[in-house]
XYZ file of C-alpha atoms in Angstrom:
740
model
C 90.609 73.124 123.138
C 91.105 74.807 119.935
C 93.046 77.501 121.482
C 95.705 75.214 122.965
C 97.560 74.914 119.473
C 97.372 78.593 118.809
C 98.612 79.305 122.370
C 101.308 76.571 121.875
C 102.337 78.182 118.607
C 102.469 81.545 119.818
C 104.225 80.699 122.864
C 106.797 78.688 120.538
C 107.177 81.706 118.512
C 107.706 84.031 121.449
C 110.399 81.580 122.947
C 112.076 81.142 119.563
C 112.301 84.826 118.885
C 113.275 85.467 122.546
C 116.097 82.758 121.950
C 117.142 84.208 118.777
C 117.208 87.857 120.259
C 119.128 86.343 123.169
C 121.795 84.870 120.968
C 122.141 88.021 118.645
C 122.374 90.004 121.872
C 125.138 87.773 123.266
C 127.305 88.013 120.107
C 126.804 91.805 119.876
C 127.811 92.315 123.524
C 130.837 90.308 122.768
C 131.836 92.580 119.907
C 130.838 95.575 121.990
C 133.139 94.423 124.968
C 136.040 94.083 122.360
C 135.538 97.635 121.391
C 135.145 98.680 124.937
C 138.457 96.944 125.940
C 140.178 98.244 122.842
C 139.002 101.817 123.728
C 139.818 101.599 127.478
C 143.283 100.297 126.513
C 143.914 103.038 123.934
C 142.808 105.692 126.703
C 145.126 104.082 129.288
C 147.974 104.052 126.600
C 147.399 107.591 125.530
C 147.510 108.526 129.278
C 151.230 106.876 129.538
C 152.401 108.489 126.127
C 151.132 111.844 127.388
C 153.215 111.389 130.546
C 156.457 110.523 128.674
C 155.868 113.318 126.504
C 155.151 115.988 129.215
C 158.210 114.475 131.404
C 160.484 115.212 128.236
C 159.137 118.433 127.832
C 159.469 119.333 131.660
C 163.142 117.999 131.766
C 163.951 120.116 128.776
C 162.227 123.069 130.314
C 164.096 122.471 133.563
C 167.382 122.134 131.862
C 166.786 125.871 130.590
C 166.950 127.200 134.011
C 169.186 130.135 134.584
C 170.341 128.347 137.811
C 172.209 125.585 135.686
C 173.956 127.956 133.232
C 175.971 130.283 135.532
C 178.135 133.027 133.962
C 181.844 131.711 132.982
C 183.994 131.274 136.015
C 181.143 131.141 138.476
C 180.282 127.801 140.222
C 176.741 126.326 140.446
C 174.605 127.914 143.255
C 173.459 124.850 145.386
C 170.394 127.034 146.668
C 169.458 128.392 143.244
C 169.837 124.693 141.589
C 167.561 123.450 144.737
C 165.108 125.868 144.104
C 164.767 125.264 140.319
C 164.413 121.382 141.262
C 161.717 122.274 143.906
C 159.719 123.998 141.245
C 159.790 120.918 139.078
C 158.025 118.964 142.057
C 155.352 121.805 142.046
C 154.568 121.270 138.618
C 154.299 117.403 139.168
C 153.076 117.221 142.920
C 153.121 113.964 144.655
C 154.856 112.299 141.768
C 158.338 113.159 141.797
C 160.426 111.391 144.334
C 163.984 112.660 143.532
C 165.401 115.383 141.202
C 169.160 116.267 141.259
C 171.679 117.947 139.133
C 175.067 116.101 138.401
C 178.319 117.231 136.893
C 180.260 115.134 134.005
C 182.245 113.456 136.732
C 179.258 111.907 138.674
C 179.300 114.429 141.439
C 175.798 115.696 142.578
C 175.545 119.485 142.640
C 172.081 119.508 144.003
C 169.413 117.142 145.209
C 165.883 117.424 146.279
C 163.811 114.371 147.561
C 160.323 114.354 148.251
C 160.370 118.284 148.449
C 163.426 118.507 150.625
C 166.651 119.765 149.555
C 169.538 117.555 150.636
C 172.620 119.121 152.540
C 175.733 119.868 150.548
C 177.617 117.308 152.716
C 175.126 114.475 151.818
C 175.416 114.911 148.113
C 176.780 111.957 146.119
C 179.999 111.711 144.404
C 179.353 108.249 142.933
C 176.372 109.045 140.473
C 178.565 107.926 137.412
C 177.717 104.321 138.468
C 174.163 104.810 137.780
C 172.811 103.366 134.522
C 171.324 106.380 133.263
C 174.489 108.130 133.506
C 176.441 107.225 130.621
C 173.486 107.328 128.158
C 172.562 110.626 129.195
C 175.987 112.255 128.521
C 175.690 110.379 125.118
C 172.697 112.311 124.060
C 172.375 115.020 121.555
C 171.163 118.493 122.385
C 167.619 118.718 123.172
C 167.175 114.914 123.805
C 166.081 113.185 126.983
C 166.957 109.671 128.282
C 164.024 107.956 130.095
C 165.282 104.911 132.080
C 163.412 101.712 132.740
C 162.246 101.001 136.154
C 164.668 100.558 138.947
C 164.982 100.929 142.820
C 166.228 104.413 143.833
C 169.221 104.230 146.175
C 167.864 107.411 147.920
C 164.015 106.687 148.147
C 164.421 102.831 148.005
C 161.225 102.469 145.895
C 160.661 101.471 142.222
C 161.215 104.489 139.951
C 161.616 105.583 136.509
C 163.761 108.548 135.500
C 164.389 111.359 132.997
C 167.524 113.049 132.463
C 169.022 115.313 129.807
C 172.477 116.938 129.486
C 173.116 120.789 129.892
C 176.161 122.257 128.166
C 177.909 125.184 130.349
C 179.417 128.181 128.856
C 182.854 126.767 129.719
C 181.977 123.496 127.706
C 181.447 121.268 130.710
C 178.241 119.062 130.716
C 175.663 118.669 133.519
C 172.939 116.216 133.758
C 169.586 117.475 135.008
C 167.821 114.027 136.415
C 164.479 113.359 138.269
C 162.881 110.320 139.416
C 159.150 109.466 139.239
C 157.783 106.885 141.598
C 156.325 103.764 139.901
C 153.366 103.621 142.354
C 152.213 107.066 141.257
C 151.179 105.673 137.997
C 148.410 103.603 139.771
C 145.763 105.743 139.030
C 146.384 105.353 135.347
C 145.949 101.558 135.259
C 142.454 101.540 136.704
C 139.971 100.002 134.288
C 137.384 102.180 132.765
C 134.976 99.438 132.513
C 133.630 97.507 135.258
C 134.603 93.852 135.808
C 138.169 94.396 134.360
C 141.704 94.733 134.635
C 144.687 96.551 133.317
C 148.303 95.772 133.141
C 151.361 97.744 131.657
C 153.921 95.144 129.955
C 157.270 95.674 128.894
C 157.243 94.367 125.363
C 160.764 93.074 125.011
C 160.731 91.151 128.289
C 156.959 90.403 128.465
C 157.272 91.136 132.375
C 154.173 93.197 133.980
C 155.554 96.590 135.290
C 152.077 97.846 136.566
C 148.858 95.886 137.317
C 145.528 97.335 138.657
C 145.204 94.583 141.536
C 148.789 93.550 142.058
C 151.457 95.058 144.215
C 154.744 96.086 143.078
C 157.511 93.485 143.648
C 159.766 94.145 146.859
C 162.626 96.030 146.225
C 165.033 93.354 147.664
C 165.714 91.774 144.281
C 162.439 90.230 143.205
C 161.802 90.605 139.433
C 158.771 91.998 137.840
C 156.245 88.837 136.869
C 156.035 87.626 133.619
C 152.795 88.228 131.472
C 150.577 85.379 130.146
C 150.521 87.461 126.808
C 154.441 87.558 126.742
C 154.670 85.340 123.702
C 152.488 87.765 121.573
C 154.634 90.786 122.827
C 158.209 89.343 122.268
C 157.600 87.390 119.061
C 158.251 90.486 116.934
C 155.227 89.809 115.028
C 152.588 92.354 114.160
C 150.102 92.405 117.005
C 146.357 92.506 116.480
C 144.295 94.972 118.781
C 142.639 92.109 120.613
C 143.765 88.387 121.219
C 142.765 85.437 123.387
C 144.924 84.528 126.017
C 144.011 81.552 128.085
C 140.386 81.585 126.899
C 140.132 85.338 127.844
C 139.985 88.259 125.568
C 142.849 90.740 125.826
C 142.990 94.243 124.283
C 146.318 95.682 123.344
C 147.623 99.075 122.660
C 151.148 100.410 122.328
C 152.465 103.488 124.673
C 154.136 105.735 121.967
C 158.032 105.900 122.468
C 160.103 108.968 121.787
C 164.033 108.570 120.923
C 165.605 108.074 124.119
C 163.029 106.235 125.982
C 164.329 102.952 126.933
C 160.718 101.903 128.085
C 158.917 99.896 125.319
C 155.462 99.415 127.077
C 152.172 97.824 125.871
C 148.881 98.263 127.765
C 146.769 95.125 128.284
C 143.041 95.205 129.463
C 140.778 92.175 129.854
C 137.444 91.442 131.406
C 137.020 88.944 134.282
C 133.300 88.169 133.627
C 131.100 86.987 130.631
C 129.947 89.375 127.969
C 126.070 88.557 128.084
C 123.710 88.256 130.810
C 121.559 85.747 128.778
C 123.131 82.178 128.163
C 123.351 81.097 124.437
C 120.944 78.291 124.971
C 118.181 80.646 125.985
C 116.508 77.992 127.946
C 114.234 79.580 130.421
C 110.389 79.732 130.111
C 108.535 82.734 128.840
C 108.885 84.616 131.942
C 112.646 84.157 132.344
C 113.414 85.018 128.756
C 111.231 88.008 128.828
C 112.708 89.219 132.144
C 116.137 88.627 130.605
C 115.129 90.668 127.575
C 113.836 93.506 129.759
C 116.971 93.558 131.842
C 119.236 93.296 128.646
C 117.191 96.285 127.348
C 117.342 98.306 130.378
C 121.221 97.618 130.746
C 121.737 98.873 127.110
C 119.366 101.709 127.202
C 121.512 102.788 130.525
C 124.853 102.368 128.718
C 123.454 104.256 125.640
C 122.418 106.955 127.976
C 125.632 107.164 129.595
C 127.422 107.105 126.230
C 125.305 109.817 124.643
C 125.903 112.053 127.642
C 129.683 111.709 127.194
C 129.435 111.973 123.377
C 127.664 115.309 123.806
C 131.096 116.778 125.047
C 133.421 114.659 122.866
C 134.810 114.894 119.485
C 134.704 111.312 118.450
C 137.252 111.549 115.671
C 140.241 113.050 117.706
C 139.224 111.974 121.307
C 139.286 115.707 122.278
C 136.624 117.986 123.823
C 134.053 119.392 121.305
C 133.028 123.110 120.858
C 130.152 122.677 123.602
C 132.929 121.462 126.152
C 135.212 124.148 125.252
C 132.602 126.813 125.778
C 131.637 125.302 129.157
C 135.522 125.152 130.302
C 136.021 128.892 129.236
C 132.725 129.711 130.780
C 134.055 128.330 134.271
C 137.449 129.954 133.614
C 135.773 133.360 133.150
C 133.669 133.102 136.111
C 136.953 131.874 138.266
C 139.080 134.456 136.944
C 136.324 137.321 137.691
C 136.644 136.426 141.436
C 139.532 137.952 143.322
C 142.497 135.764 143.252
C 140.352 133.619 140.660
C 143.520 133.021 138.388
C 144.318 133.641 134.592
C 142.662 132.473 131.684
C 142.991 132.735 127.989
C 141.954 130.972 124.946
C 143.909 129.899 121.714
C 141.990 129.585 118.247
C 144.010 127.115 115.844
C 143.381 126.732 112.223
C 145.080 124.312 109.981
C 146.569 125.737 106.809
C 146.688 123.448 103.533
C 144.529 120.885 105.209
C 142.167 121.048 102.166
C 144.723 119.928 99.742
C 145.456 116.901 101.836
C 141.897 115.987 101.779
C 141.656 116.770 98.100
C 144.854 114.877 97.151
C 144.950 112.105 99.429
C 141.224 111.625 100.628
C 139.125 112.064 103.598
C 140.472 109.027 105.371
C 144.035 110.365 105.098
C 142.655 113.757 106.429
C 141.238 111.982 109.390
C 144.510 110.637 110.192
C 146.075 114.058 110.235
C 143.326 115.261 112.560
C 143.714 112.431 114.936
C 147.487 113.181 115.119
C 146.717 116.843 115.612
C 144.394 115.763 118.353
C 147.235 113.392 119.979
C 149.828 116.202 119.955
C 147.384 118.763 121.394
C 146.718 116.321 124.247
C 150.292 115.439 124.958
C 151.208 119.258 125.043
C 148.555 120.536 127.308
C 148.153 119.963 131.064
C 145.144 118.396 132.701
C 143.830 121.937 133.683
C 143.775 123.005 130.128
C 140.970 122.011 127.829
C 141.966 121.170 124.021
C 139.116 120.752 121.892
C 138.195 120.330 118.024
C 135.593 123.086 117.370
C 135.213 122.707 113.788
C 136.310 120.712 110.431
C 140.016 121.681 110.914
C 139.792 124.267 113.602
C 140.800 123.676 117.139
C 140.931 125.588 120.496
C 142.818 125.286 123.885
C 141.589 126.849 127.005
C 144.579 127.626 129.134
C 144.457 127.984 132.816
C 146.954 128.485 135.716
C 149.288 130.925 133.756
C 151.427 133.315 135.262
C 150.999 136.214 132.999
C 150.278 137.391 129.574
C 153.741 136.541 128.140
C 153.056 132.827 128.892
C 150.059 133.023 126.369
C 152.324 133.749 123.532
C 154.872 131.191 124.634
C 152.293 128.334 125.024
C 150.833 129.365 121.516
C 154.205 129.258 119.924
C 155.054 125.774 121.741
C 151.672 124.255 120.617
C 152.133 125.466 117.100
C 155.733 124.007 116.900
C 154.532 120.620 118.046
C 151.781 120.608 115.544
C 153.649 121.697 112.496
C 156.061 118.825 112.655
C 155.758 116.594 109.557
C 153.185 113.756 109.234
C 154.042 110.747 107.683
C 151.279 109.419 105.299
C 151.841 106.427 103.201
C 155.426 106.646 103.917
C 155.837 110.350 102.684
C 156.362 113.317 105.188
C 153.553 115.903 104.764
C 153.337 119.179 106.121
C 150.395 121.219 107.459
C 150.789 124.757 108.582
C 148.864 126.119 111.688
C 147.774 129.648 112.531
C 147.139 130.623 116.063
C 145.216 133.348 117.502
C 145.036 134.190 121.196
C 142.908 136.160 123.364
C 143.384 137.020 127.288
C 140.553 137.456 129.785
C 140.386 141.162 130.975
C 142.735 142.423 128.161
C 140.779 141.250 125.146
C 137.253 140.528 126.725
C 135.452 139.797 129.650
C 132.850 137.178 128.525
C 133.337 133.656 126.875
C 131.768 135.120 123.467
C 134.109 137.955 123.413
C 137.187 136.070 124.083
C 136.326 133.406 121.337
C 135.446 136.108 119.080
C 138.807 137.911 119.703
C 140.772 134.931 119.339
C 139.119 133.947 116.345
C 140.009 137.485 114.678
C 143.474 136.936 115.773
C 143.681 133.479 114.298
C 142.268 134.937 111.002
C 144.798 137.941 111.059
C 147.607 135.368 111.670
C 146.607 133.282 108.712
C 146.297 136.338 106.386
C 149.553 137.787 107.578
C 151.078 134.225 107.517
C 152.776 135.255 111.017
C 151.982 131.851 112.722
C 150.889 133.259 115.959
C 148.901 136.426 116.636
C 147.773 137.728 120.076
C 144.532 139.709 119.746
C 144.784 143.463 119.250
C 142.613 146.258 117.721
C 144.199 145.614 114.100
C 142.607 142.176 113.912
C 139.128 143.655 113.856
C 139.215 144.215 110.192
C 139.635 140.335 109.721
C 136.645 139.872 112.121
C 134.633 142.121 110.067
C 135.382 140.241 106.906
C 134.280 137.041 108.605
C 131.094 138.727 109.857
C 130.368 140.164 106.328
C 130.847 137.078 104.761
C 128.294 135.363 107.150
C 125.983 138.080 106.273
C 126.527 137.583 102.617
C 125.758 133.966 102.788
C 122.251 134.823 104.598
C 121.546 137.356 101.893
C 122.301 134.712 99.090
C 120.098 132.289 101.200
C 117.244 134.689 101.378
C 117.473 135.883 97.774
C 118.197 139.307 99.118
C 120.744 139.928 96.094
C 119.088 142.289 93.419
C 119.985 143.083 89.762
C 120.294 146.382 87.932
C 120.543 146.346 84.205
C 122.788 148.216 81.700
C 121.666 148.167 78.032
C 124.218 147.574 75.200
C 123.725 149.486 71.865
C 124.435 148.632 68.159
C 126.640 151.650 67.222
C 125.453 151.216 63.604
C 121.527 151.328 64.142
C 121.421 152.785 67.681
C 119.105 149.945 68.783
C 119.372 147.885 72.119
C 120.954 144.489 71.209
C 121.562 143.314 74.821
C 121.483 143.905 78.491
C 124.061 143.332 81.165
C 122.908 142.101 84.558
C 124.816 143.343 87.332
C 124.464 142.199 91.075
C 123.575 144.457 93.742
C 123.627 144.160 97.610
C 122.253 146.549 100.140
C 123.139 145.875 104.012
C 121.323 147.809 106.474
C 120.412 150.402 103.998
C 123.901 150.841 102.797
C 124.681 149.461 99.406
C 128.017 147.377 99.427
C 130.426 147.699 96.175
C 130.134 144.861 93.961
C 134.069 144.749 93.729
C 133.916 144.138 97.532
C 131.229 141.728 98.022
C 132.095 139.663 94.606
C 135.692 139.410 95.694
C 134.536 138.288 99.278
C 132.303 135.713 97.634
C 135.090 134.324 95.763
C 137.529 134.206 98.519
C 135.207 132.461 101.050
C 133.534 130.078 98.426
C 130.214 131.596 98.068
C 130.684 132.596 94.295
C 128.756 129.566 92.999
C 125.549 130.346 94.875
C 125.783 133.956 94.017
C 126.403 133.388 90.311
C 123.629 130.815 90.249
C 121.100 133.383 91.924
C 122.159 136.087 89.637
C 121.583 133.634 86.429
C 118.095 132.764 87.787
C 116.948 136.489 88.236
C 118.486 137.414 85.047
C 116.740 134.527 82.994
C 113.361 135.521 84.859
C 113.961 138.986 83.492
C 114.798 137.561 79.797
C 111.539 135.744 79.878
C 109.520 138.866 80.713
C 111.206 140.620 77.943
C 110.369 137.994 75.687
C 106.648 137.754 76.759
C 106.522 141.496 76.132
C 107.772 140.900 72.578
C 111.079 142.691 73.297
C 113.528 139.659 73.284
C 117.039 140.765 73.846
C 119.871 138.506 75.419
C 120.911 139.039 78.964
C 124.699 139.001 79.892
C 125.885 137.664 83.172
C 129.524 137.801 84.460
C 130.952 134.287 85.000
C 133.680 133.902 87.907
C 136.987 132.334 87.232
C 136.256 129.631 89.547
C 133.118 128.441 87.562
C 134.870 128.360 84.274
C 136.484 124.892 85.486
C 132.939 123.896 86.901
C 131.978 120.812 84.525
C 128.397 120.762 86.107
C 127.642 124.416 85.145
C 126.256 123.439 81.804
C 123.769 121.136 83.421
C 122.798 123.840 85.992
C 122.082 126.549 83.259
C 120.185 124.020 81.050
C 117.936 123.299 83.861
C 117.163 127.016 84.625
C 116.449 127.529 80.716
C 114.219 124.337 80.437
C 112.442 125.594 83.659
C 111.610 128.957 81.911
C 110.860 127.628 78.492
C 114.003 129.552 77.203
C 116.744 128.578 74.738
C 120.576 129.286 75.255
C 120.348 132.291 72.746
C 118.791 134.465 75.408
C 122.123 134.281 77.314
C 125.673 135.742 77.204
C 128.283 134.685 79.560
C 131.267 137.223 80.157
C 134.588 135.849 81.255
C 137.602 137.723 82.260
C 141.091 137.357 80.835
C 142.385 136.395 84.092
C 139.872 133.652 84.218
C 141.068 131.867 80.934
C 144.664 132.341 81.533
C 144.644 129.965 84.533
C 143.602 126.667 82.778
C 142.774 127.054 78.780
C 142.031 123.248 78.513
C 139.387 123.127 81.112
C 138.012 126.353 80.231
C 137.740 125.295 76.391
C 135.920 122.067 77.539
C 133.489 123.960 79.782
C 132.770 127.023 77.329
C 132.387 124.684 74.367
C 129.754 122.803 76.170
C 128.039 125.995 76.693
C 128.192 127.314 73.354
C 126.779 123.911 72.151
C 123.570 124.732 73.692
C 123.351 128.279 72.134
C 125.026 130.497 74.718
C 127.329 133.192 73.609
C 130.586 133.606 75.190
C 132.406 136.965 75.609
C 135.812 137.850 77.016
C 135.348 140.846 79.320
C 137.886 143.682 79.964
C 140.057 142.565 76.975
C 143.047 144.540 76.725
C 143.737 144.746 80.479
C 147.100 143.178 79.853
C 146.346 139.349 81.098
C 145.248 137.294 77.891
C 147.513 136.324 74.893
C 146.367 136.574 71.465
C 146.792 132.919 71.186
C 144.232 132.468 73.972
C 141.896 134.461 71.956
C 142.511 132.123 68.842
C 142.022 128.907 70.878
C 139.032 129.791 73.237
C 135.526 129.056 72.070
C 134.458 133.021 71.945
C 131.597 134.837 70.205
C 132.809 138.345 70.963
C 135.191 140.593 73.170
C 134.501 143.554 75.370
C 137.318 146.258 75.051
C 138.538 147.329 78.516
C 137.339 150.777 79.759
C 141.005 151.757 80.253
C 141.360 151.670 76.389
C 138.241 153.306 75.616
C 139.202 156.317 77.931
C 142.654 156.795 76.464
C 141.784 159.153 73.828
C 145.366 160.576 73.223
C 147.327 159.681 69.966
C 148.995 156.355 71.494
C 145.833 155.261 73.277
C 143.799 155.629 70.037
C 146.300 153.481 68.257
C 146.048 150.705 70.782
C 142.342 150.921 70.799
C 142.321 150.644 66.920
C 144.715 147.614 67.047
C 142.729 145.726 69.650
C 139.591 146.258 67.707
C 141.056 145.157 64.681
C 142.367 141.852 66.180
C 138.664 141.046 67.472
C 137.200 141.968 63.890
C 140.056 139.657 62.160
C 139.261 136.798 64.404
C 135.493 137.035 63.634
C 134.462 138.275 66.999
C 131.870 140.916 67.856
C 133.567 143.882 69.572
C 131.798 145.524 72.553
C 133.325 148.688 73.443
C 132.460 149.540 77.299
C 133.347 152.672 79.346
C 131.778 155.129 76.775
C 131.404 158.120 78.976
C 131.098 160.991 76.673
C 130.496 162.022 73.026
C 133.968 161.963 71.954
C 134.630 158.468 73.179
C 131.355 157.433 71.301
C 132.486 158.843 67.961
C 135.965 157.461 68.374
C 134.609 153.652 68.901
C 132.154 154.157 66.134
C 134.817 155.273 63.710
C 137.362 152.582 64.592
C 134.879 149.847 63.820
C 133.281 148.499 67.365
C 130.006 146.956 66.746
C 128.335 147.451 70.042
C 128.860 150.096 72.804
C 128.095 150.544 76.612
C 128.618 153.269 78.934
C 127.159 155.949 81.253
C 127.165 158.241 78.106
C 124.358 155.782 76.660
C 122.531 154.263 79.537
C 123.445 154.085 83.113
C 122.691 150.750 85.232
C 118.843 150.951 85.953
C 116.050 148.913 87.705
C 114.208 146.032 86.144
C 111.166 148.313 85.684
C 113.172 150.903 83.867
C 114.709 148.422 81.442
C 111.280 146.961 80.561
C 110.128 150.430 79.746
C 113.299 151.281 77.804
C 113.118 148.108 75.701
C 109.558 148.817 75.060
C 110.198 152.360 73.674
C 113.197 151.058 71.652
C 111.224 148.521 69.926
C 108.589 151.069 68.817
C 111.125 153.830 67.777
C 112.778 154.018 64.407
C 116.231 153.006 64.166
C 118.778 155.812 65.327
C 122.329 156.329 65.992
C 123.163 156.391 69.542
């Protein structure tokens, strides 16, 4: 009996917990269902937006046909015009019910109905009575009129139409017009979620144009039925993404309209069942509650598994495919193209120019909006058999199929770029983002997916570097690819601490003793030394200069600690990139390095170049002043190379200047005068003057006579290994003072 209360309590806790879990699950499922409805409605709206955009593109493309622009004095060839119209049906198989060519008097010059060309005798002369005729003639160049649904007088079914005008050489206008069966849109209004319905509603009238389970009205005069959500659509008020209509949750999403589109459509999606399997009251017994929870868990697990499976090939920010999906699509395309008659495949790599500035200036949320719009434009301007993917932060790829030849690749690349570089409106302000496109074609530029991606990426890099916009791969782009690969290897070398140091002493020109040592970064790749001027410049270009400098500082301070422990303490000099002079975190980083080694700031000299300080004197003064405050000396390197002003020398917190080797090497009368003046300026400003580039005895005698404090160069000592500089410091500390 004592167990009964315990069992009852346990059962009560179990039932209470199960009830709370059931109610929590019901609320969560309601919210999840709303998100699913919104997502599905957005997908359907995007599909219709893509149709209107593609229909516009096809009409404009068809209008460029030579068949519609005969030489002056020649009439339209009916057979050639019919062939052009039939080709349109091949691009949209099973969808276009009628396509025709009409002159500005309303006479049909050619007509194709369901793939069959009409005889000349059957062509109509009363097309000016159609609703699309006058609006189309009033269009501007390159515009398309997309008419609302009407009953076609030829096919006797509900259609919508697209029409644009063509100006002939003689000044007369033609209309290129095609009708698309409204019933052909049925596959687009099938709900993605089970137990739901989808409808397309005309916003201005509130009438339902299409619904997944309702047939189109009869063509004998019936009207489209009014939607229960009409009041939300026609009110003119801002519409929420999800509303409640007749106790039913309804998700809404607007179909994008271009100028000239008379259709203002909104997609509605709503479920028919309840969101939760478990009732809120959770009234069953322990077995019922447990079974319901298990079923709910299995249901959620199944949905999560399905979602994860889709997510593994989807970029969730843009809705495009991801890199994995693009690579799989390219693999399939390459495999098909390798077979006889397998078709044509190419790949485009697209990279945004100036996107970092939008992120930095406006924030990552605005940058995400730009990426989403890029994704929408890519989706709208590619066909179903192509694969558009986001493969990196601001990098996209398009796998092209069913092209007719290599010329089409460049044409498609230019068309996509033109669509992507149109301005974006952010916070009411037009913003521009450039796009660089690289293209590679199967067979010509590679026979594997990896080769094609690498070639397209190299072409894109070359297009970006040359500011060409679009570049099809050729052998010249390999230089850009090699630079990219070299940057990747440099990153690995920095991460693995494979960068070594050489050391070149600096001598007091009065006593001959070593008073400092400059640390010089060295990188050997596959046994071949890479010149510092190459890999340092590459590090600055690709954003690796900070980790490279910090690695150099750590290793240089390690050596300074060894010298100090050996009783031969001298400061070590390290070059500081211009990108780091504006880095306000630099002082904290160096302070931590010094503290970790038990060193003080006077063991370190930082050398900056003239080009560095000219860029931003105010920030440089702030950062360099903080470094001097902890005892670090600051010297201007390469002084006299022609960039810095004397005012910068006075304003910046400097301890010394290094005379550029080009002045030291100029031993003529004019060169000596310039060198003397430069040394005198440094001394008058109270700065230590270091003459570098001393290559021979006359150069040494000259800089000593002109009053330089310190000398450095191959004539005094070449760059050497850490072991050699330790030995030299030891010998220098025990030898009597001497003149170098």
